[in-house]
mmCIF file of C-alpha atoms in Angstrom:
data_model
loop_
_atom_site.group_PDB
_atom_site.id
_atom_site.type_symbol
_atom_site.label_atom_id
_atom_site.label_comp_id
_atom_site.label_asym_id
_atom_site.label_seq_id
_atom_site.Cartn_x
_atom_site.Cartn_y
_atom_site.Cartn_z
ATOM 1 C CA MET K 1478 52.121 -59.785 95.746
ATOM 2 C CA GLN K 1479 50.263 -58.915 92.591
ATOM 3 C CA LYS K 1480 51.571 -56.202 90.839
ATOM 4 C CA ALA K 1481 49.344 -53.506 89.702
ATOM 5 C CA ARG K 1482 48.209 -53.483 86.400
ATOM 6 C CA LYS K 1483 49.447 -50.376 84.162
ATOM 7 C CA PRO K 1484 46.634 -48.033 83.065
ATOM 8 C CA HIS K 1485 45.401 -48.750 79.583
ATOM 9 C CA THR K 1486 46.921 -46.525 76.723
ATOM 10 C CA LYS K 1487 45.347 -48.102 73.566
ATOM 11 C CA SER K 1488 45.063 -45.685 70.626
ATOM 12 C CA ARG K 1489 41.507 -46.329 69.938
ATOM 13 C CA TYR K 1490 41.365 -43.611 66.836
ATOM 14 C CA GLY K 1491 44.609 -44.323 65.574
ATOM 15 C CA CYS K 1492 45.870 -44.522 61.903
ATOM 16 C CA ASP K 1493 44.895 -47.686 59.482
ATOM 17 C CA HIS K 1494 48.678 -48.443 59.433
ATOM 18 C CA CYS K 1495 49.177 -48.134 63.196
ATOM 19 C CA ARG K 1496 45.574 -50.363 63.895
ATOM 20 C CA ARG K 1497 47.139 -52.920 61.589
ATOM 21 C CA ARG K 1498 50.518 -53.236 63.017
ATOM 22 C CA ARG K 1499 48.705 -52.983 66.520
ATOM 23 C CA VAL K 1500 51.110 -50.122 67.717
ATOM 24 C CA LYS K 1501 50.312 -47.276 69.512
ATOM 25 C CA CYS K 1502 49.331 -44.318 67.497
ATOM 26 C CA ASP K 1503 49.889 -40.666 68.707
ATOM 27 C CA GLU K 1504 46.349 -39.745 66.608
ATOM 28 C CA GLN K 1505 48.191 -36.468 65.263
ATOM 29 C CA GLY K 1506 48.161 -36.863 61.679
ATOM 30 C CA PRO K 1507 47.740 -37.508 58.763
ATOM 31 C CA PRO K 1508 50.548 -38.337 59.039
ATOM 32 C CA CYS K 1509 50.953 -39.383 62.586
ATOM 33 C CA THR K 1510 54.563 -39.895 64.077
ATOM 34 C CA ASN K 1511 54.908 -43.398 63.509
ATOM 35 C CA CYS K 1512 54.157 -42.982 59.706
ATOM 36 C CA ILE K 1513 56.462 -40.080 59.103
ATOM 37 C CA VAL K 1514 59.323 -41.972 60.897
ATOM 38 C CA ARG K 1515 58.651 -45.133 58.650
ATOM 39 C CA ARG K 1516 58.214 -42.984 55.462
ATOM 40 C CA LEU K 1517 54.626 -43.755 54.658
ATOM 41 C CA SER K 1518 52.676 -41.430 52.896
ATOM 42 C CA ASP K 1519 49.442 -42.717 52.639
ATOM 43 C CA CYS K 1520 48.585 -42.207 56.641
ATOM 44 C CA THR K 1521 44.729 -42.434 56.575
ATOM 45 C CA TYR K 1522 42.225 -42.364 59.408
ATOM 46 C CA SER K 1523 39.302 -44.722 59.191
ATOM 47 C CA ARG K 1524 37.999 -44.191 62.461
ATOM 48 C CA VAL K 1525 36.791 -40.574 63.303
ATOM 49 C CA VAL K 1526 37.054 -39.024 66.943
ATOM 50 C CA PRO K 1527 33.796 -38.572 68.377
ATOM 51 C CA ALA K 1528 32.982 -34.681 68.373
ATOM 52 C CA SER K 1529 32.447 -34.960 72.125
ATOM 53 C CA LEU K 1530 36.210 -36.199 72.558
ATOM 54 C CA ILE K 1531 37.358 -33.376 70.469
ATOM 55 C CA ALA K 1532 35.343 -30.753 72.142
ATOM 56 C CA ASN K 1533 36.558 -32.225 75.761
ATOM 57 C CA SER K 1534 40.005 -32.237 74.668
ATOM 58 C CA ARG K 1535 40.037 -29.003 73.337
ATOM 59 C CA ARG K 1536 38.288 -27.589 76.642
ATOM 60 C CA SER K 1537 41.354 -29.445 78.687
ATOM 61 C CA SER K 1538 43.951 -28.162 76.652
ATOM 62 C CA ALA K 1539 42.682 -24.502 77.027
ATOM 63 C CA GLY K 1540 42.569 -24.899 80.528
ATOM 64 C CA GLN K 1541 46.308 -25.571 80.776
ATOM 65 C CA SER K 1542 48.793 -23.012 81.955
ATOM 66 C CA GLY K 1543 49.375 -20.409 79.303
ATOM 67 C CA GLY K 1544 46.930 -21.900 76.926
ATOM 68 C CA HIS K 1545 49.314 -23.825 74.737
ATOM 69 C CA SER K 1546 48.450 -26.137 72.315
ATOM 70 C CA GLN K 1547 50.634 -28.982 70.473
ATOM 71 C CA SER K 1548 51.064 -29.580 66.748
ATOM 72 C CA LEU K 1549 53.676 -31.378 64.492
ATOM 73 C CA ASN K 1550 56.625 -29.840 63.262
ATOM 74 C CA GLY K 1551 58.183 -31.283 59.885
ATOM 75 C CA ALA K 1552 60.106 -33.800 61.551
ATOM 76 C CA GLY K 1553 56.860 -35.147 63.433
ATOM 77 C CA VAL K 1554 57.992 -34.025 66.857
ATOM 78 C CA ALA K 1555 55.403 -32.259 68.988
ATOM 79 C CA VAL K 1556 55.746 -28.663 69.547
ATOM 80 C CA SER K 1557 53.968 -26.115 71.650
ATOM 81 C CA SER K 1558 52.111 -22.702 69.995
ATOM 82 C CA ALA K 1559 50.799 -20.440 72.212
ATOM 83 C CA SER K 1560 47.145 -19.634 71.856
ATOM 84 C CA PRO K 1561 45.034 -16.617 73.528
ATOM 85 C CA THR K 1562 44.019 -17.276 77.315
ATOM 86 C CA PRO K 1563 40.512 -18.369 77.434
ATOM 87 C CA ARG K 1564 37.965 -15.958 78.953
ATOM 88 C CA PRO K 1565 36.451 -17.214 82.214
ATOM 89 C CA ASN K 1566 33.277 -17.427 80.883
ATOM 90 C CA ARG K 1567 33.859 -18.854 77.372
ATOM 91 C CA ARG K 1568 31.179 -21.627 76.467
ATOM 92 C CA ALA K 1569 32.112 -24.210 74.617
ATOM 93 C CA VAL K 1570 31.820 -24.567 71.037
ATOM 94 C CA ASP K 1571 30.025 -27.553 69.983
ATOM 95 C CA ASP K 1572 31.859 -29.285 66.701
ATOM 96 C CA LEU K 1573 28.555 -30.625 65.520
ATOM 97 C CA GLU K 1574 27.418 -26.885 65.603
ATOM 98 C CA LEU K 1575 30.080 -26.330 63.208
ATOM 99 C CA MET K 1576 29.601 -29.036 61.162
ATOM 100 C CA HIS K 1577 25.930 -28.288 60.584
ATOM 101 C CA GLN K 1578 27.245 -24.821 59.909
ATOM 102 C CA PHE K 1579 29.652 -25.917 57.134
ATOM 103 C CA THR K 1580 27.314 -28.383 55.470
ATOM 104 C CA ALA K 1581 24.184 -25.976 55.371
ATOM 105 C CA GLU K 1582 25.760 -22.558 54.875
ATOM 106 C CA THR K 1583 29.434 -21.924 54.791
ATOM 107 C CA TYR K 1584 30.449 -24.344 52.106
ATOM 108 C CA GLN K 1585 28.124 -22.116 49.671
ATOM 109 C CA SER K 1586 30.685 -19.364 49.896
ATOM 110 C CA LEU K 1587 33.224 -21.414 48.531
ATOM 111 C CA CYS K 1588 31.213 -22.256 45.486
ATOM 112 C CA VAL K 1589 32.095 -20.807 42.231
ATOM 113 C CA SER K 1590 29.131 -22.359 40.209
ATOM 114 C CA GLU K 1591 26.121 -24.401 41.025
ATOM 115 C CA SER K 1592 28.158 -27.477 39.913
ATOM 116 C CA GLU K 1593 30.302 -27.261 43.126
ATOM 117 C CA ARG K 1594 27.508 -27.361 45.632
ATOM 118 C CA HIS K 1595 27.612 -31.030 45.821
ATOM 119 C CA ILE K 1596 31.500 -31.277 46.193
ATOM 120 C CA TRP K 1597 31.886 -28.599 49.106
ATOM 121 C CA GLN K 1598 28.526 -29.865 50.593
ATOM 122 C CA VAL K 1599 29.072 -33.500 50.506
ATOM 123 C CA VAL K 1600 32.303 -34.796 48.936
ATOM 124 C CA VAL K 1601 34.678 -32.547 51.030
ATOM 125 C CA PRO K 1602 33.322 -33.293 54.244
ATOM 126 C CA ARG K 1603 33.283 -36.887 53.362
ATOM 127 C CA LEU K 1604 37.077 -36.446 52.504
ATOM 128 C CA ALA K 1605 37.881 -34.755 55.835
ATOM 129 C CA LEU K 1606 36.635 -37.776 57.746
ATOM 130 C CA LYS K 1607 40.014 -39.384 56.445
ATOM 131 C CA HIS K 1608 42.087 -36.386 56.639
ATOM 132 C CA ARG K 1609 42.155 -34.734 59.900
ATOM 133 C CA TYR K 1610 43.923 -31.404 58.729
ATOM 134 C CA LEU K 1611 40.784 -30.897 56.257
ATOM 135 C CA MET K 1612 38.442 -31.621 59.034
ATOM 136 C CA HIS K 1613 40.302 -28.844 61.225
ATOM 137 C CA GLY K 1614 40.141 -26.487 58.398
ATOM 138 C CA ILE K 1615 36.408 -26.637 57.615
ATOM 139 C CA LEU K 1616 35.324 -26.221 61.376
ATOM 140 C CA ALA K 1617 37.587 -23.338 61.499
ATOM 141 C CA LEU K 1618 36.175 -21.857 58.973
ATOM 142 C CA ALA K 1619 32.569 -22.483 59.980
ATOM 143 C CA SER K 1620 33.677 -21.202 63.376
ATOM 144 C CA LEU K 1621 34.788 -17.771 61.983
ATOM 145 C CA HIS K 1622 31.663 -17.583 59.894
ATOM 146 C CA ILE K 1623 29.330 -17.969 63.006
ATOM 147 C CA ALA K 1624 31.289 -15.169 64.200
ATOM 148 C CA THR K 1625 30.596 -12.821 61.873
ATOM 149 C CA THR K 1626 27.010 -13.082 62.558
ATOM 150 C CA ARG K 1627 27.410 -12.626 66.307
ATOM 151 C CA ASP K 1628 26.721 -9.194 67.782
ATOM 152 C CA PRO K 1629 27.596 -8.041 70.338
ATOM 153 C CA SER K 1630 31.308 -8.851 70.174
ATOM 154 C CA ASP K 1631 31.691 -10.959 73.228
ATOM 155 C CA ASP K 1632 29.327 -13.185 71.642
ATOM 156 C CA ALA K 1633 31.689 -13.912 68.763
ATOM 157 C CA LEU K 1634 34.712 -14.354 71.054
ATOM 158 C CA PRO K 1635 34.444 -18.191 71.830
ATOM 159 C CA TYR K 1636 33.879 -18.718 68.106
ATOM 160 C CA ILE K 1637 37.066 -16.728 66.999
ATOM 161 C CA ASP K 1638 39.164 -18.695 69.703
ATOM 162 C CA ALA K 1639 37.715 -22.020 68.519
ATOM 163 C CA GLY K 1640 38.460 -21.059 64.825
ATOM 164 C CA LEU K 1641 41.996 -19.955 65.641
ATOM 165 C CA GLU K 1642 42.696 -23.284 67.425
ATOM 166 C CA TYR K 1643 41.077 -25.354 64.636
ATOM 167 C CA HIS K 1644 43.191 -23.168 62.208
ATOM 168 C CA SER K 1645 46.245 -23.802 64.152
ATOM 169 C CA MET K 1646 45.691 -27.635 64.508
ATOM 170 C CA SER K 1647 45.500 -28.110 60.652
ATOM 171 C CA LEU K 1648 48.488 -25.786 59.342
ATOM 172 C CA GLU K 1649 51.444 -28.200 60.298
ATOM 173 C CA PRO K 1650 49.502 -31.415 59.100
ATOM 174 C CA PHE K 1651 48.624 -29.540 55.871
ATOM 175 C CA ARG K 1652 52.262 -28.528 55.140
ATOM 176 C CA ILE K 1653 53.443 -32.005 55.389
ATOM 177 C CA ALA K 1654 50.433 -33.321 53.107
ATOM 178 C CA ILE K 1655 51.684 -31.051 50.313
ATOM 179 C CA GLY K 1656 55.103 -32.138 50.640
ATOM 180 C CA ASN K 1657 54.084 -35.890 50.411
ATOM 181 C CA LEU K 1658 51.151 -36.106 47.800
ATOM 182 C CA THR K 1659 49.874 -39.203 46.882
ATOM 183 C CA PRO K 1660 46.529 -40.439 45.048
ATOM 184 C CA GLU K 1661 44.797 -40.551 48.605
ATOM 185 C CA ASN K 1662 45.663 -36.985 49.981
ATOM 186 C CA CYS K 1663 45.705 -35.354 46.543
ATOM 187 C CA ASN K 1664 42.159 -34.199 46.611
ATOM 188 C CA ALA K 1665 41.681 -33.442 50.156
ATOM 189 C CA ALA K 1666 45.173 -31.031 49.821
ATOM 190 C CA LEU K 1667 43.289 -29.255 46.991
ATOM 191 C CA ALA K 1668 40.083 -28.543 48.728
ATOM 192 C CA GLN K 1669 42.410 -27.641 52.012
ATOM 193 C CA SER K 1670 43.944 -24.914 50.104
ATOM 194 C CA VAL K 1671 41.098 -23.114 49.412
ATOM 195 C CA VAL K 1672 39.501 -23.513 52.805
ATOM 196 C CA THR K 1673 43.163 -22.273 54.124
ATOM 197 C CA THR K 1674 42.925 -19.124 51.839
ATOM 198 C CA ALA K 1675 39.478 -18.209 52.931
ATOM 199 C CA ILE K 1676 40.316 -18.573 56.564
ATOM 200 C CA SER K 1677 43.564 -16.443 56.294
ATOM 201 C CA LEU K 1678 41.625 -13.810 54.283
ATOM 202 C CA ALA K 1679 38.958 -13.511 57.230
ATOM 203 C CA LEU K 1680 41.219 -14.008 60.076
ATOM 204 C CA PRO K 1681 42.698 -10.375 60.369
ATOM 205 C CA GLN K 1682 39.100 -8.660 60.455
ATOM 206 C CA LEU K 1683 38.000 -10.984 62.956
ATOM 207 C CA THR K 1684 40.851 -10.892 65.512
ATOM 208 C CA ALA K 1685 40.520 -7.096 65.291
ATOM 209 C CA VAL K 1686 37.859 -7.729 67.696
ATOM 210 C CA ARG K 1687 40.280 -8.892 70.286
ATOM 211 C CA ASP K 1688 42.439 -5.968 70.075
ATOM 212 C CA ASN K 1689 45.116 -7.968 68.669
ATOM 213 C CA ALA K 1690 44.775 -8.025 64.819
ATOM 214 C CA MET K 1691 46.882 -9.493 62.291
ATOM 215 C CA SER K 1692 48.577 -7.931 59.677
ATOM 216 C CA MET K 1693 46.702 -8.514 56.394
ATOM 217 C CA THR K 1694 50.144 -8.458 54.549
ATOM 218 C CA GLU K 1695 51.994 -10.971 56.605
ATOM 219 C CA ASN K 1696 48.655 -13.322 56.058
ATOM 220 C CA ILE K 1697 48.695 -12.838 52.574
ATOM 221 C CA ILE K 1698 52.569 -13.906 52.654
ATOM 222 C CA THR K 1699 51.594 -17.046 54.300
ATOM 223 C CA VAL K 1700 48.821 -17.887 51.835
ATOM 224 C CA PHE K 1701 51.217 -17.421 48.969
ATOM 225 C CA GLU K 1702 53.762 -19.867 50.738
ATOM 226 C CA LEU K 1703 51.217 -22.739 51.606
ATOM 227 C CA LEU K 1704 50.039 -22.236 48.089
ATOM 228 C CA GLN K 1705 53.287 -22.748 46.378
ATOM 229 C CA GLY K 1706 52.665 -26.641 47.413
ATOM 230 C CA VAL K 1707 49.124 -26.563 45.156
ATOM 231 C CA LYS K 1708 51.206 -25.788 41.995
ATOM 232 C CA LYS K 1709 52.644 -29.289 42.771
ATOM 233 C CA ILE K 1710 48.987 -30.762 43.463
ATOM 234 C CA LEU K 1711 47.720 -29.611 40.076
ATOM 235 C CA THR K 1712 50.760 -30.818 38.141
ATOM 236 C CA ILE K 1713 51.375 -33.890 39.812
ATOM 237 C CA GLY K 1714 47.594 -34.768 40.345
ATOM 238 C CA GLN K 1715 46.331 -34.071 36.740
ATOM 239 C CA ARG K 1716 49.322 -35.744 34.944
ATOM 240 C CA GLU K 1717 48.535 -38.887 37.061
ATOM 241 C CA SER K 1718 44.990 -38.391 36.982
ATOM 242 C CA TRP K 1719 44.939 -38.061 40.976
ATOM 243 C CA VAL K 1720 42.706 -34.944 40.969
ATOM 244 C CA ASN K 1721 38.968 -35.808 40.425
ATOM 245 C CA LEU K 1722 37.652 -32.704 42.399
ATOM 246 C CA GLU K 1723 35.964 -30.470 39.735
ATOM 247 C CA LEU K 1724 36.603 -27.021 41.482
ATOM 248 C CA PHE K 1725 37.223 -23.733 39.478
ATOM 249 C CA THR K 1726 40.830 -24.986 38.556
ATOM 250 C CA ARG K 1727 39.266 -27.541 36.141
ATOM 251 C CA GLY K 1728 35.891 -26.230 35.178
ATOM 252 C CA GLU K 1729 34.400 -24.383 32.030
ATOM 253 C CA PHE K 1730 35.267 -21.220 34.037
ATOM 254 C CA TRP K 1731 38.608 -20.742 32.656
ATOM 255 C CA GLN K 1732 37.832 -21.239 28.812
ATOM 256 C CA LYS K 1733 39.334 -18.610 26.595
ATOM 257 C CA ASP K 1734 36.313 -16.922 25.457
ATOM 258 C CA ARG K 1735 34.935 -16.188 28.631
ATOM 259 C CA LEU K 1736 36.595 -12.599 28.969
ATOM 260 C CA ALA K 1737 35.482 -9.180 29.008
ATOM 261 C CA ALA K 1738 37.241 -5.886 28.290
ATOM 262 C CA LEU K 1739 38.229 -3.810 30.941
ATOM 263 C CA ASP K 1740 37.300 -0.256 31.677
ATOM 264 C CA GLY K 1741 39.880 2.444 30.245
ATOM 265 C CA ASP K 1742 41.040 3.492 33.763
ATOM 266 C CA THR K 1743 42.078 0.066 35.063
ATOM 267 C CA SER K 1744 43.370 -1.295 31.584
ATOM 268 C CA ALA K 1745 45.873 1.618 31.431
ATOM 269 C CA ALA K 1746 46.997 1.304 34.883
ATOM 270 C CA LEU K 1747 47.810 -2.300 34.254
ATOM 271 C CA ASP K 1748 49.740 -1.224 30.965
ATOM 272 C CA GLN K 1749 51.708 1.368 33.292
ATOM 273 C CA LEU K 1750 52.325 -1.456 36.118
ATOM 274 C CA ILE K 1751 53.967 -3.395 33.018
ATOM 275 C CA ALA K 1752 55.582 -0.912 31.551
ATOM 276 C CA LEU K 1753 57.087 0.348 34.676
ATOM 277 C CA ASN K 1754 58.353 -3.254 35.433
ATOM 278 C CA GLY K 1755 60.120 -3.483 31.873
ATOM 279 C CA ASN K 1756 61.513 0.126 31.822
ATOM 280 C CA GLN K 1757 63.225 0.034 35.326
ATOM 281 C CA GLY K 1758 64.582 -3.457 34.774
ATOM 282 C CA LEU K 1759 62.550 -5.049 37.418
ATOM 283 C CA GLU K 1760 62.426 -8.640 38.617
ATOM 284 C CA VAL K 1761 58.646 -9.352 38.522
ATOM 285 C CA HIS K 1762 58.372 -12.120 35.883
ATOM 286 C CA GLY K 1763 55.942 -11.214 32.945
ATOM 287 C CA ASP K 1764 53.666 -14.130 33.560
ATOM 288 C CA VAL K 1765 52.686 -12.894 36.981
ATOM 289 C CA LEU K 1766 51.722 -9.538 35.741
ATOM 290 C CA ASN K 1767 50.186 -10.785 32.344
ATOM 291 C CA HIS K 1768 48.191 -13.384 34.314
ATOM 292 C CA LEU K 1769 46.793 -10.554 37.170
ATOM 293 C CA ARG K 1770 45.218 -8.651 33.926
ATOM 294 C CA HIS K 1771 43.632 -11.851 32.733
ATOM 295 C CA CYS K 1772 42.316 -12.276 36.277
ATOM 296 C CA PHE K 1773 40.977 -8.614 36.108
ATOM 297 C CA MET K 1774 39.131 -9.477 32.685
ATOM 298 C CA LYS K 1775 37.730 -12.829 34.317
ATOM 299 C CA PHE K 1776 36.435 -11.138 37.163
ATOM 300 C CA SER K 1777 34.780 -8.430 35.077
ATOM 301 C CA CYS K 1778 33.292 -11.141 32.997
ATOM 302 C CA SER K 1779 31.888 -13.701 36.054
ATOM 303 C CA PRO K 1780 32.362 -11.705 39.513
ATOM 304 C CA GLY K 1781 33.493 -14.309 42.095
ATOM 305 C CA PRO K 1782 36.287 -16.103 44.020
ATOM 306 C CA ALA K 1783 37.979 -18.243 41.215
ATOM 307 C CA PRO K 1784 39.882 -15.345 39.305
ATOM 308 C CA VAL K 1785 41.061 -13.555 42.604
ATOM 309 C CA LEU K 1786 42.214 -17.126 44.150
ATOM 310 C CA ALA K 1787 43.645 -18.188 41.136
ATOM 311 C CA TRP K 1788 46.386 -15.325 41.067
ATOM 312 C CA LEU K 1789 47.464 -16.071 44.387
ATOM 313 C CA ALA K 1790 48.450 -19.833 43.466
ATOM 314 C CA ALA K 1791 49.789 -18.705 40.117
ATOM 315 C CA VAL K 1792 52.889 -16.611 41.603
ATOM 316 C CA ASP K 1793 56.271 -17.979 41.684
ATOM 317 C CA LYS K 1794 58.527 -18.413 44.817
ATOM 318 C CA GLY K 1795 60.676 -15.488 43.812
ATOM 319 C CA PHE K 1796 57.990 -13.357 43.837
ATOM 320 C CA VAL K 1797 56.803 -14.374 47.306
ATOM 321 C CA GLU K 1798 60.375 -14.152 48.496
ATOM 322 C CA ASN K 1799 60.466 -10.355 47.152
ATOM 323 C CA LEU K 1800 57.483 -9.677 49.272
ATOM 324 C CA ARG K 1801 58.717 -11.083 52.219
ATOM 325 C CA GLN K 1802 61.842 -8.881 52.192
ATOM 326 C CA GLY K 1803 59.316 -6.133 51.514
ATOM 327 C CA GLN K 1804 60.435 -5.310 47.991
ATOM 328 C CA PRO K 1805 58.548 -1.956 47.459
ATOM 329 C CA PHE K 1806 57.455 -2.695 43.778
ATOM 330 C CA PHE K 1807 56.600 -6.232 44.614
ATOM 331 C CA MET K 1808 54.103 -4.772 47.344
ATOM 332 C CA LEU K 1809 52.652 -2.384 44.647
ATOM 333 C CA VAL K 1810 51.915 -5.308 42.479
ATOM 334 C CA LEU K 1811 50.034 -6.980 45.390
ATOM 335 C CA ALA K 1812 48.341 -3.647 45.794
ATOM 336 C CA TYR K 1813 46.972 -4.017 42.675
ATOM 337 C CA TRP K 1814 45.833 -7.673 43.077
ATOM 338 C CA GLY K 1815 44.481 -6.286 46.811
ATOM 339 C CA ILE K 1816 41.952 -4.067 44.458
ATOM 340 C CA LEU K 1817 40.656 -6.935 43.056
ATOM 341 C CA LEU K 1818 40.012 -8.649 46.287
ATOM 342 C CA GLY K 1819 38.204 -5.838 46.808
ATOM 343 C CA GLU K 1820 35.509 -6.428 45.014
ATOM 344 C CA LEU K 1821 34.661 -9.722 46.529
ATOM 345 C CA ASP K 1822 33.596 -7.333 49.807
ATOM 346 C CA GLY K 1823 29.570 -7.918 49.604
ATOM 347 C CA LYS K 1824 29.862 -11.390 47.768
ATOM 348 C CA ARG K 1825 31.891 -13.482 50.243
ATOM 349 C CA TRP K 1826 31.817 -13.041 53.984
ATOM 350 C CA TRP K 1827 35.171 -14.202 54.580
ATOM 351 C CA ALA K 1828 36.787 -11.621 51.937
ATOM 352 C CA ARG K 1829 34.797 -8.393 53.756
ATOM 353 C CA ASN K 1830 36.754 -5.629 54.026
ATOM 354 C CA SER K 1831 40.021 -7.573 53.386
ATOM 355 C CA GLY K 1832 40.993 -6.000 50.300
ATOM 356 C CA ARG K 1833 40.810 -2.673 51.709
ATOM 357 C CA ALA K 1834 42.850 -3.472 54.755
ATOM 358 C CA LEU K 1835 45.210 -4.977 52.346
ATOM 359 C CA VAL K 1836 45.774 -2.129 50.209
ATOM 360 C CA SER K 1837 45.557 0.167 52.917
ATOM 361 C CA GLU K 1838 48.850 -1.645 54.673
ATOM 362 C CA LEU K 1839 50.540 -1.864 51.513
ATOM 363 C CA VAL K 1840 49.778 1.691 50.381
ATOM 364 C CA SER K 1841 51.037 3.229 53.913
ATOM 365 C CA GLY K 1842 54.356 1.259 53.531
ATOM 366 C CA LEU K 1843 55.046 2.748 49.938
ATOM 367 C CA ASP K 1844 57.215 5.977 49.529
ATOM 368 C CA THR K 1845 55.568 7.746 46.268
ATOM 369 C CA GLN K 1846 58.274 7.940 43.501
ATOM 370 C CA ASP K 1847 57.701 9.999 40.360
ATOM 371 C CA ALA K 1848 58.004 6.942 37.907
ATOM 372 C CA TRP K 1849 55.254 5.356 40.269
ATOM 373 C CA GLU K 1850 52.637 8.140 40.032
ATOM 374 C CA GLY K 1851 50.486 6.723 37.660
ATOM 375 C CA CYS K 1852 50.442 3.203 39.433
ATOM 376 C CA LEU K 1853 50.028 4.406 42.608
ATOM 377 C CA GLY K 1854 47.763 6.883 42.100
ATOM 378 C CA TRP K 1855 45.192 4.674 40.655
ATOM 379 C CA VAL K 1856 45.395 2.359 43.297
ATOM 380 C CA LYS K 1857 44.766 5.278 45.657
ATOM 381 C CA ARG K 1858 41.767 6.275 43.610
ATOM 382 C CA LYS K 1859 40.387 2.925 43.822
ATOM 383 C CA LEU K 1860 40.727 2.493 47.526
ATOM 384 C CA ILE K 1861 38.583 5.692 47.998
ATOM 385 C CA HIS K 1862 35.927 5.169 45.629
ATOM 386 C CA SER K 1863 36.026 1.221 45.442
ATOM 387 C CA PRO K 1864 34.121 1.110 42.115
ATOM 388 C CA GLY K 1865 32.802 -2.108 40.618
ATOM 389 C CA LEU K 1866 34.435 -3.973 37.612
ATOM 390 C CA PRO K 1867 31.855 -3.936 34.960
ATOM 391 C CA VAL K 1868 30.000 -6.935 34.271
ATOM 392 C CA CYS K 1869 29.869 -8.320 30.540
ATOM 393 C CA GLU K 1870 26.843 -8.182 28.868
ATOM 394 C CA GLY K 1871 24.425 -11.272 27.780
ATOM 395 C CA ARG K 1872 26.199 -13.425 30.806
ATOM 396 C CA PRO K 1873 24.668 -14.373 33.769
ATOM 397 C CA THR K 1874 26.588 -14.757 37.025
ATOM 398 C CA THR K 1875 26.615 -17.473 39.628
ATOM 399 C CA ALA K 1876 28.115 -15.472 42.538
ATOM 400 C CA VAL K 1877 26.751 -16.408 45.944
ATOM 401 C CA HIS K 1878 26.243 -13.592 48.252
ATOM 402 C CA ILE K 1879 27.350 -15.293 51.445
#
């Protein structure tokens, strides 16, 4: 009697290494499990999974008990993470709709200047075809962007759910990528760092619609931790000429002459913060505070995301660890940055209300101390009045109000 044939389980959209070796790929990368085991750092995908298959996979996984999805941990082992139980009437979110949204509108909110429009609209989506964490990242951001345009809130829920799911799928592969930088993934990792930051700033406000709002402070700390890897991208990538994306970190924006004087109140508040750090023997590295002042001055000259996000990537690991432990002075420093973040409200959709939410969280957890009265008083005044920073005369701005 002839034996029944085993069902065909060939991976048709596996990574290039697995396809060359003709072995089954789990298609979970980059990097996939096989490449992790073989310590191959250049796991790439030339074949792209059709949008219809991704949508079907997402719908079927959403229907599983408990609404769990899978991702790879640092060892390449599949782990499950809980996701919100889908609503019975949740309509499918089309991936083609999300990609159209990104290339038509969402990409503009990531641009610092006109010179970056082609990069975010064309170059980054092409990179995403080979690096799935970047593809998941831009689809997540596009989905959240659509959610901000939907009213009533029920219409936004499918897009919030899809954004959360795609964001979750991107995180672990992104962490693996920045821990295993190569010429092939360096540019994708740099682009994903900006995308992930925008997502993390937008999520706490959007998840409030579901009555399960995230902590703004916790989200920012997660961004800090992810962006520690970006320093390595810039250091290694520029030294080895791996990075060729002309984003704000390499543009003329950071030329020394592009600075503007701050208003007296803001300048005095920053002076007080630096003095407080020195007088009390606190452990915040001076460069962190000096760079914060520099970013305030840059923003006063050219309002946009570049100086705001640049400070996030500049802080050291010790600062992040102290924030994680809830050290009060480090939280005060973060509140200062939150005031700067608040200036993006109205200029970038993903920063809407994020600065105010972050500062409110931080201030509510800080006890007033006599020595801190001036610094904390400035933060509270800015939180109440939220005046804009002055724009330097004679220099046009290129902020995109999206």
